[in-house]
Amino acid sequence: MRRIRWGVISTADIAKTKVIPAILDSDFAEVAAIASRGDKAKDIAERFSIPKFYASYHKLLIDQEIEAVYIPLPNHLHKQWVIEAAKQGKHVLVEKPAALTAEETQEMVDCCRENNVIFMEAFMHQFHPQHHRVREIVTSGEIGEIKFMRACFSYFLKDELTNIRLKKEMGGGSIYDIGCYCIHAIRNIMESEPVRVEVFAELDPRTGIDRSAIVYMKLENGINTVFDCSFDMSFRQEYEIVGTKGRITVPAAYRPDVADNAGLVLIESEHGKRSEMISADQYKMQIDHFSQAVIEGYEPSYSAENTLQNMRVIDACYKSIESRAAVTLV
């Protein structure tokens, strides 16, 4: 079976703990090289038996054996290295958020298209089958006409100023880091785009980043939605969909991997209450999907246009924070 030869740009924790193991477990992929600035790549290469390691990102990108790259660099570096990878003919899986603005993302997407390489933003949670099951239940009409959706993602971040999530110039902030998941879930599960966004944020007085935010979004289909994200609350990662005849709750929406990959869908309707347990390795499923897209030459199910739409909503959120007013999306 053909396997895509992956290069990993950075020794970020997400690469070491989730994505490299997922590539190693995939039937469609293998880790051929890893790069870091300095000597960290050597240690990781030895730990995972990766054949090659490089002390610069550029050296990995000019390696002709590498077909696809995974980029988990800080947010402000995504644009530079996605474009560089595309110019070297590498297919690109880049961590979320794709960039700092929709304009930057458009430049990245255009460069990938010009160089005939596949681009995908790494929202791994969407590949967990619990969300497909939610869509099935919604479509079935079991909970009636959908009236409202709420989502949340939070965790307590120790107040360490060295953390890149607290550095504004590096793309820090709770909306960039975790609110983006809530936006993605609402847009894709409701299958409708926000037309109005209003954000109420708590800004860090030292760094200016949004430590917490509560966001109202009116969707094109008329559904009202709300999400909150925070670095100052306990760990929460759920969404709820409320209809005229019942509701659906997904309590491990984005990181079911912290609970042995177990997704859980809770349904309350006129027929009573029930729960459905659905388990899957969403990181492996993401790597499998992207690698197969490269092998067979098709666009991933999570398209570049979908990524652009998510980034446009993020832009609107930050515009709302700056203006302290609601923002209309055209």
CSV table of C-alpha atoms in Angstrom, one decimal:
chain,number,residue,atom,x,y,z
A,1,MET,CA,0.0,0.0,0.0
A,2,ARG,CA,1.3,3.4,-0.9
A,3,ARG,CA,2.3,5.6,2.0
A,4,ILE,CA,2.7,9.4,1.9
A,5,ARG,CA,6.1,10.5,3.2
A,6,TRP,CA,5.6,13.2,5.8
A,7,GLY,CA,7.9,15.9,7.1
A,8,VAL,CA,7.1,17.5,10.4
A,9,ILE,CA,8.1,21.2,10.8
A,10,SER,CA,8.6,21.8,14.6
A,11,THR,CA,8.9,19.7,17.7
A,12,ALA,CA,5.7,21.2,19.2
A,13,ASP,CA,4.0,19.1,21.9
A,14,ILE,CA,1.0,18.5,19.6
A,15,ALA,CA,3.3,17.0,17.1
A,16,LYS,CA,5.1,14.8,19.6
A,17,THR,CA,2.0,13.6,21.6
A,18,LYS,CA,-0.7,13.3,18.9
A,19,VAL,CA,0.2,13.8,15.2
A,20,ILE,CA,3.5,11.9,14.9
A,21,PRO,CA,1.9,8.9,16.7
A,22,ALA,CA,-1.1,9.2,14.4
A,23,ILE,CA,1.1,9.2,11.3
A,24,LEU,CA,3.0,6.2,12.6
A,25,ASP,CA,-0.3,4.4,13.1
A,26,SER,CA,-1.7,5.2,9.7
A,27,ASP,CA,-1.8,2.7,6.8
A,28,PHE,CA,-1.4,5.6,4.4
A,29,ALA,CA,1.5,7.6,5.9
A,30,GLU,CA,5.0,7.5,7.3
A,31,VAL,CA,7.2,10.1,9.1
A,32,ALA,CA,10.2,10.5,6.8
A,33,ALA,CA,11.8,13.6,8.5
A,34,ILE,CA,11.4,16.2,11.2
A,35,ALA,CA,13.0,19.7,11.5
A,36,SER,CA,13.5,22.2,14.3
A,37,ARG,CA,15.6,25.3,14.9
A,38,GLY,CA,18.5,23.9,16.9
A,39,ASP,CA,19.1,20.3,18.0
A,40,LYS,CA,15.6,19.3,19.3
A,41,ALA,CA,14.8,17.4,16.1
A,42,LYS,CA,17.5,14.9,16.7
A,43,ASP,CA,16.1,13.8,20.0
A,44,ILE,CA,12.6,13.4,18.6
A,45,ALA,CA,13.9,11.6,15.5
A,46,GLU,CA,15.6,9.1,17.8
A,47,ARG,CA,12.5,8.7,20.0
A,48,PHE,CA,10.2,7.9,17.1
A,49,SER,CA,12.8,6.2,14.8
A,50,ILE,CA,12.3,9.0,12.2
A,51,PRO,CA,15.0,8.5,9.5
A,52,LYS,CA,16.0,12.1,8.9
A,53,PHE,CA,16.2,15.2,11.1
A,54,TYR,CA,17.2,18.8,10.1
A,55,ALA,CA,18.3,21.8,12.0
A,56,SER,CA,16.3,24.1,9.7
A,57,TYR,CA,12.8,24.1,8.2
A,58,HIS,CA,14.1,25.0,4.8
A,59,LYS,CA,16.4,22.0,4.6
A,60,LEU,CA,13.5,19.7,5.2
A,61,LEU,CA,11.4,21.5,2.6
A,62,ILE,CA,14.0,21.0,-0.1
A,63,ASP,CA,14.2,17.3,0.6
A,64,GLN,CA,12.8,15.7,-2.6
A,65,GLU,CA,11.6,12.6,-0.8
A,66,ILE,CA,9.1,14.6,1.4
A,67,GLU,CA,5.6,14.7,-0.1
A,68,ALA,CA,3.6,16.4,2.6
A,69,VAL,CA,4.3,18.5,5.7
A,70,TYR,CA,2.6,19.1,9.0
A,71,ILE,CA,3.1,22.6,10.4
A,72,PRO,CA,2.4,23.1,14.1
A,73,LEU,CA,4.4,26.4,14.4
A,74,PRO,CA,3.1,29.4,16.3
A,75,ASN,CA,0.2,31.1,14.5
A,76,HIS,CA,2.2,34.1,13.2
A,77,LEU,CA,4.6,31.8,11.3
A,78,HIS,CA,1.9,29.8,9.5
A,79,LYS,CA,1.7,32.0,6.4
A,80,GLN,CA,5.5,32.1,5.8
A,81,TRP,CA,6.1,28.4,6.1
A,82,VAL,CA,2.9,27.3,4.3
A,83,ILE,CA,3.9,29.4,1.3
A,84,GLU,CA,7.5,28.2,1.4
A,85,ALA,CA,6.3,24.6,1.6
A,86,ALA,CA,3.9,25.1,-1.3
A,87,LYS,CA,6.7,26.6,-3.4
A,88,GLN,CA,8.7,23.5,-2.8
A,89,GLY,CA,5.8,21.3,-4.0
A,90,LYS,CA,4.8,20.0,-0.6
A,91,HIS,CA,1.2,19.3,0.4
A,92,VAL,CA,0.3,21.1,3.6
A,93,LEU,CA,-1.5,20.3,6.8
A,94,VAL,CA,-1.3,23.4,9.0
A,95,GLU,CA,-2.5,23.7,12.6
A,96,LYS,CA,-5.4,25.9,13.5
A,97,PRO,CA,-6.0,28.8,13.2
A,98,ALA,CA,-4.7,28.7,9.6
A,99,ALA,CA,-3.3,32.2,9.9
A,100,LEU,CA,-3.9,35.5,11.7
A,101,THR,CA,-6.4,36.9,9.1
A,102,ALA,CA,-8.5,35.8,6.2
A,103,GLU,CA,-6.4,37.9,4.0
A,104,GLU,CA,-3.3,35.9,5.0
A,105,THR,CA,-5.2,32.7,4.6
A,106,GLN,CA,-6.2,33.6,1.1
A,107,GLU,CA,-2.6,34.2,0.1
A,108,MET,CA,-1.7,30.8,1.5
A,109,VAL,CA,-4.5,29.1,-0.4
A,110,ASP,CA,-3.7,30.9,-3.6
A,111,CYS,CA,0.0,29.8,-3.4
A,112,CYS,CA,-1.0,26.2,-2.8
A,113,ARG,CA,-3.3,26.2,-5.7
A,114,GLU,CA,-0.7,27.8,-8.0
A,115,ASN,CA,1.7,25.1,-7.0
A,116,ASN,CA,-0.8,22.3,-7.3
A,117,VAL,CA,-0.5,21.1,-3.7
A,118,ILE,CA,-3.3,20.2,-1.3
A,119,PHE,CA,-3.9,22.6,1.7
A,120,MET,CA,-5.9,21.7,4.8
A,121,GLU,CA,-6.2,23.3,8.2
A,122,ALA,CA,-5.9,20.8,11.1
A,123,PHE,CA,-9.2,20.9,12.8
A,124,MET,CA,-8.8,17.3,13.9
A,125,HIS,CA,-12.1,17.1,15.9
A,126,GLN,CA,-14.2,17.2,12.7
A,127,PHE,CA,-13.0,13.7,11.8
A,128,HIS,CA,-14.5,12.2,14.9
A,129,PRO,CA,-17.7,10.3,13.9
A,130,GLN,CA,-19.7,11.7,16.8
A,131,HIS,CA,-20.3,14.9,14.9
A,132,HIS,CA,-21.6,13.0,11.8
A,133,ARG,CA,-24.0,11.2,14.2
A,134,VAL,CA,-25.2,14.6,15.6
A,135,ARG,CA,-25.9,15.7,12.0
A,136,GLU,CA,-27.9,12.5,11.4
A,137,ILE,CA,-30.0,13.1,14.5
A,138,VAL,CA,-30.6,16.8,13.6
A,139,THR,CA,-31.6,15.8,10.0
A,140,SER,CA,-34.0,13.1,11.2
A,141,GLY,CA,-36.1,15.7,13.0
A,142,GLU,CA,-36.0,13.9,16.3
A,143,ILE,CA,-35.4,17.1,18.3
A,144,GLY,CA,-37.6,19.2,16.0
A,145,GLU,CA,-36.8,22.5,14.4
A,146,ILE,CA,-33.4,23.8,15.6
A,147,LYS,CA,-33.7,27.1,17.5
A,148,PHE,CA,-30.4,27.5,19.3
A,149,MET,CA,-26.8,26.2,19.5
A,150,ARG,CA,-24.2,27.0,22.2
A,151,ALA,CA,-20.6,25.9,22.4
A,152,CYS,CA,-17.7,26.3,24.8
A,153,PHE,CA,-14.0,25.6,25.1
A,154,SER,CA,-12.0,26.6,28.1
A,155,TYR,CA,-9.0,25.6,30.3
A,156,PHE,CA,-7.0,27.3,33.0
A,157,LEU,CA,-3.8,28.7,31.6
A,158,LYS,CA,-1.1,29.4,34.2
A,159,ASP,CA,-0.1,33.0,34.1
A,160,GLU,CA,3.2,32.6,32.4
A,161,LEU,CA,4.2,35.5,30.1
A,162,THR,CA,6.5,33.2,28.2
A,163,ASN,CA,3.5,31.2,26.8
A,164,ILE,CA,2.9,32.0,23.2
A,165,ARG,CA,-0.9,32.0,23.8
A,166,LEU,CA,-0.4,35.2,25.7
A,167,LYS,CA,1.7,37.0,23.1
A,168,LYS,CA,-0.4,39.2,20.8
A,169,GLU,CA,2.3,39.5,18.1
A,170,MET,CA,2.4,35.7,17.8
A,171,GLY,CA,-1.3,35.3,17.4
A,172,GLY,CA,-2.2,34.8,21.1
A,173,GLY,CA,-5.7,34.9,22.5
A,174,SER,CA,-8.5,32.6,23.5
A,175,ILE,CA,-10.5,33.1,20.2
A,176,TYR,CA,-7.5,32.2,18.1
A,177,ASP,CA,-6.5,29.3,20.3
A,178,ILE,CA,-9.8,27.6,21.2
A,179,GLY,CA,-12.7,29.8,20.2
A,180,CYS,CA,-11.9,28.9,16.6
A,181,TYR,CA,-13.2,25.3,17.4
A,182,CYS,CA,-16.5,26.7,18.6
A,183,ILE,CA,-16.9,28.8,15.4
A,184,HIS,CA,-16.0,25.8,13.3
A,185,ALA,CA,-18.5,23.5,15.1
A,186,ILE,CA,-21.4,26.0,14.9
A,187,ARG,CA,-20.8,26.8,11.2
A,188,ASN,CA,-20.4,23.2,10.1
A,189,ILE,CA,-23.0,21.5,12.2
A,190,MET,CA,-25.6,24.2,11.6
A,191,GLU,CA,-24.6,24.3,7.9
A,192,SER,CA,-25.0,28.1,7.9
A,193,GLU,CA,-22.7,31.1,8.0
A,194,PRO,CA,-22.8,33.9,10.6
A,195,VAL,CA,-24.2,37.2,9.4
A,196,ARG,CA,-23.8,39.1,12.6
A,197,VAL,CA,-21.2,38.8,15.4
A,198,GLU,CA,-20.9,40.5,18.7
A,199,VAL,CA,-18.1,39.8,21.2
A,200,PHE,CA,-17.8,40.6,24.9
A,201,ALA,CA,-14.1,40.0,25.8
A,202,GLU,CA,-11.9,40.2,28.9
A,203,LEU,CA,-8.6,41.6,27.8
A,204,ASP,CA,-5.3,41.0,29.5
A,205,PRO,CA,-4.1,44.4,30.7
A,206,ARG,CA,-0.5,43.6,30.1
A,207,THR,CA,-0.6,41.8,26.8
A,208,GLY,CA,-3.8,43.0,25.2
A,209,ILE,CA,-4.9,39.4,24.3
A,210,ASP,CA,-8.4,38.2,24.9
A,211,ARG,CA,-8.2,35.9,27.9
A,212,SER,CA,-11.9,35.2,27.7
A,213,ALA,CA,-14.7,35.9,25.3
A,214,ILE,CA,-18.4,35.5,25.0
A,215,VAL,CA,-19.6,35.6,21.4
A,216,TYR,CA,-23.1,35.9,20.0
A,217,MET,CA,-23.5,34.9,16.3
A,218,LYS,CA,-26.7,35.2,14.2
A,219,LEU,CA,-26.6,32.7,11.4
A,220,GLU,CA,-27.9,33.2,7.9
A,221,ASN,CA,-30.6,30.6,8.5
A,222,GLY,CA,-32.0,32.6,11.4
A,223,ILE,CA,-30.6,30.4,14.2
A,224,ASN,CA,-29.1,32.2,17.2
A,225,THR,CA,-25.9,30.8,18.6
A,226,VAL,CA,-23.5,31.7,21.5
A,227,PHE,CA,-20.1,30.4,22.4
A,228,ASP,CA,-17.6,31.2,25.1
A,229,CYS,CA,-13.9,30.5,25.3
A,230,SER,CA,-11.4,31.2,28.1
A,231,PHE,CA,-7.9,30.7,29.5
A,232,ASP,CA,-9.4,31.5,33.0
A,233,MET,CA,-11.9,28.7,33.5
A,234,SER,CA,-11.8,25.0,34.2
A,235,PHE,CA,-11.6,22.5,31.3
A,236,ARG,CA,-14.8,22.5,29.3
A,237,GLN,CA,-15.3,21.4,25.7
A,238,GLU,CA,-18.9,20.9,24.7
A,239,TYR,CA,-21.7,22.0,22.5
A,240,GLU,CA,-25.5,21.8,22.8
A,241,ILE,CA,-28.2,22.0,20.1
A,242,VAL,CA,-31.7,22.9,21.2
A,243,GLY,CA,-34.8,22.2,19.1
A,244,THR,CA,-38.5,22.5,19.5
A,245,LYS,CA,-38.8,18.8,20.6
A,246,GLY,CA,-35.5,18.2,22.4
A,247,ARG,CA,-31.8,18.7,22.6
A,248,ILE,CA,-28.5,17.1,21.8
A,249,THR,CA,-25.4,17.6,24.0
A,250,VAL,CA,-21.8,16.6,23.1
A,251,PRO,CA,-19.7,16.9,26.2
A,252,ALA,CA,-16.3,15.9,24.7
A,253,ALA,CA,-16.7,17.8,21.4
A,254,TYR,CA,-13.1,18.7,20.6
A,255,ARG,CA,-10.7,16.6,22.6
A,256,PRO,CA,-12.3,13.2,23.2
A,257,ASP,CA,-8.7,11.9,23.0
A,258,VAL,CA,-8.3,13.0,26.7
A,259,ALA,CA,-10.8,10.3,27.5
A,260,ASP,CA,-9.5,7.4,25.5
A,261,ASN,CA,-11.0,8.8,22.2
A,262,ALA,CA,-14.6,8.2,23.5
A,263,GLY,CA,-17.1,10.5,22.1
A,264,LEU,CA,-20.5,10.8,23.7
A,265,VAL,CA,-23.8,12.1,22.3
A,266,LEU,CA,-26.6,12.8,24.7
A,267,ILE,CA,-30.1,13.0,23.3
A,268,GLU,CA,-33.3,14.3,25.1
A,269,SER,CA,-36.5,14.2,23.1
A,270,GLU,CA,-40.2,13.4,23.4
A,271,HIS,CA,-39.1,9.7,23.3
A,272,GLY,CA,-37.0,10.1,26.5
A,273,LYS,CA,-33.3,10.3,27.2
A,274,ARG,CA,-30.5,8.2,25.8
A,275,SER,CA,-26.8,8.3,25.1
A,276,GLU,CA,-24.6,7.0,22.3
A,277,MET,CA,-20.9,6.3,22.8
A,278,ILE,CA,-18.7,6.6,19.7
A,279,SER,CA,-15.0,6.0,19.8
A,280,ALA,CA,-12.4,6.9,17.3
A,281,ASP,CA,-8.8,8.3,17.0
A,282,GLN,CA,-9.6,11.7,15.4
A,283,TYR,CA,-5.9,12.4,14.8
A,284,LYS,CA,-5.4,9.2,12.9
A,285,MET,CA,-8.6,9.7,10.9
A,286,GLN,CA,-7.3,13.2,10.0
A,287,ILE,CA,-4.0,11.9,8.8
A,288,ASP,CA,-5.6,9.0,6.9
A,289,HIS,CA,-8.0,11.4,5.2
A,290,PHE,CA,-5.4,13.9,4.1
A,291,SER,CA,-2.9,11.2,3.0
A,292,GLN,CA,-5.6,9.5,0.9
A,293,ALA,CA,-6.5,12.9,-0.6
A,294,VAL,CA,-2.8,13.2,-1.7
A,295,ILE,CA,-2.6,9.7,-3.0
A,296,GLU,CA,-5.8,9.9,-5.0
A,297,GLY,CA,-5.6,13.6,-5.9
A,298,TYR,CA,-8.8,15.0,-4.5
A,299,GLU,CA,-9.6,18.0,-2.3
A,300,PRO,CA,-10.1,17.1,1.4
A,301,SER,CA,-13.6,17.2,2.8
A,302,TYR,CA,-12.6,20.2,4.8
A,303,SER,CA,-12.0,22.6,2.0
A,304,ALA,CA,-9.8,25.7,1.7
A,305,GLU,CA,-13.0,27.8,1.3
A,306,ASN,CA,-14.4,26.4,4.5
A,307,THR,CA,-11.2,27.5,6.2
A,308,LEU,CA,-11.5,30.9,4.7
A,309,GLN,CA,-15.0,31.2,6.0
A,310,ASN,CA,-13.9,30.3,9.5
A,311,MET,CA,-11.1,32.9,9.4
A,312,ARG,CA,-13.5,35.6,8.2
A,313,VAL,CA,-15.6,35.0,11.3
A,314,ILE,CA,-12.5,35.2,13.5
A,315,ASP,CA,-11.6,38.5,11.8
A,316,ALA,CA,-15.2,39.7,12.6
A,317,CYS,CA,-14.7,38.7,16.3
A,318,TYR,CA,-11.6,40.7,16.7
A,319,LYS,CA,-13.1,43.6,14.8
A,320,SER,CA,-16.0,43.5,17.3
A,321,ILE,CA,-13.6,43.5,20.2
A,322,GLU,CA,-11.7,46.5,18.8
A,323,SER,CA,-14.9,48.5,18.0
A,324,ARG,CA,-16.9,47.3,21.0
A,325,ALA,CA,-19.8,46.8,18.7
A,326,ALA,CA,-21.6,44.2,16.7
A,327,VAL,CA,-20.1,43.4,13.3
A,328,THR,CA,-22.1,42.5,10.2
A,329,LEU,CA,-20.5,39.9,7.8
A,330,VAL,CA,-21.3,40.4,4.1
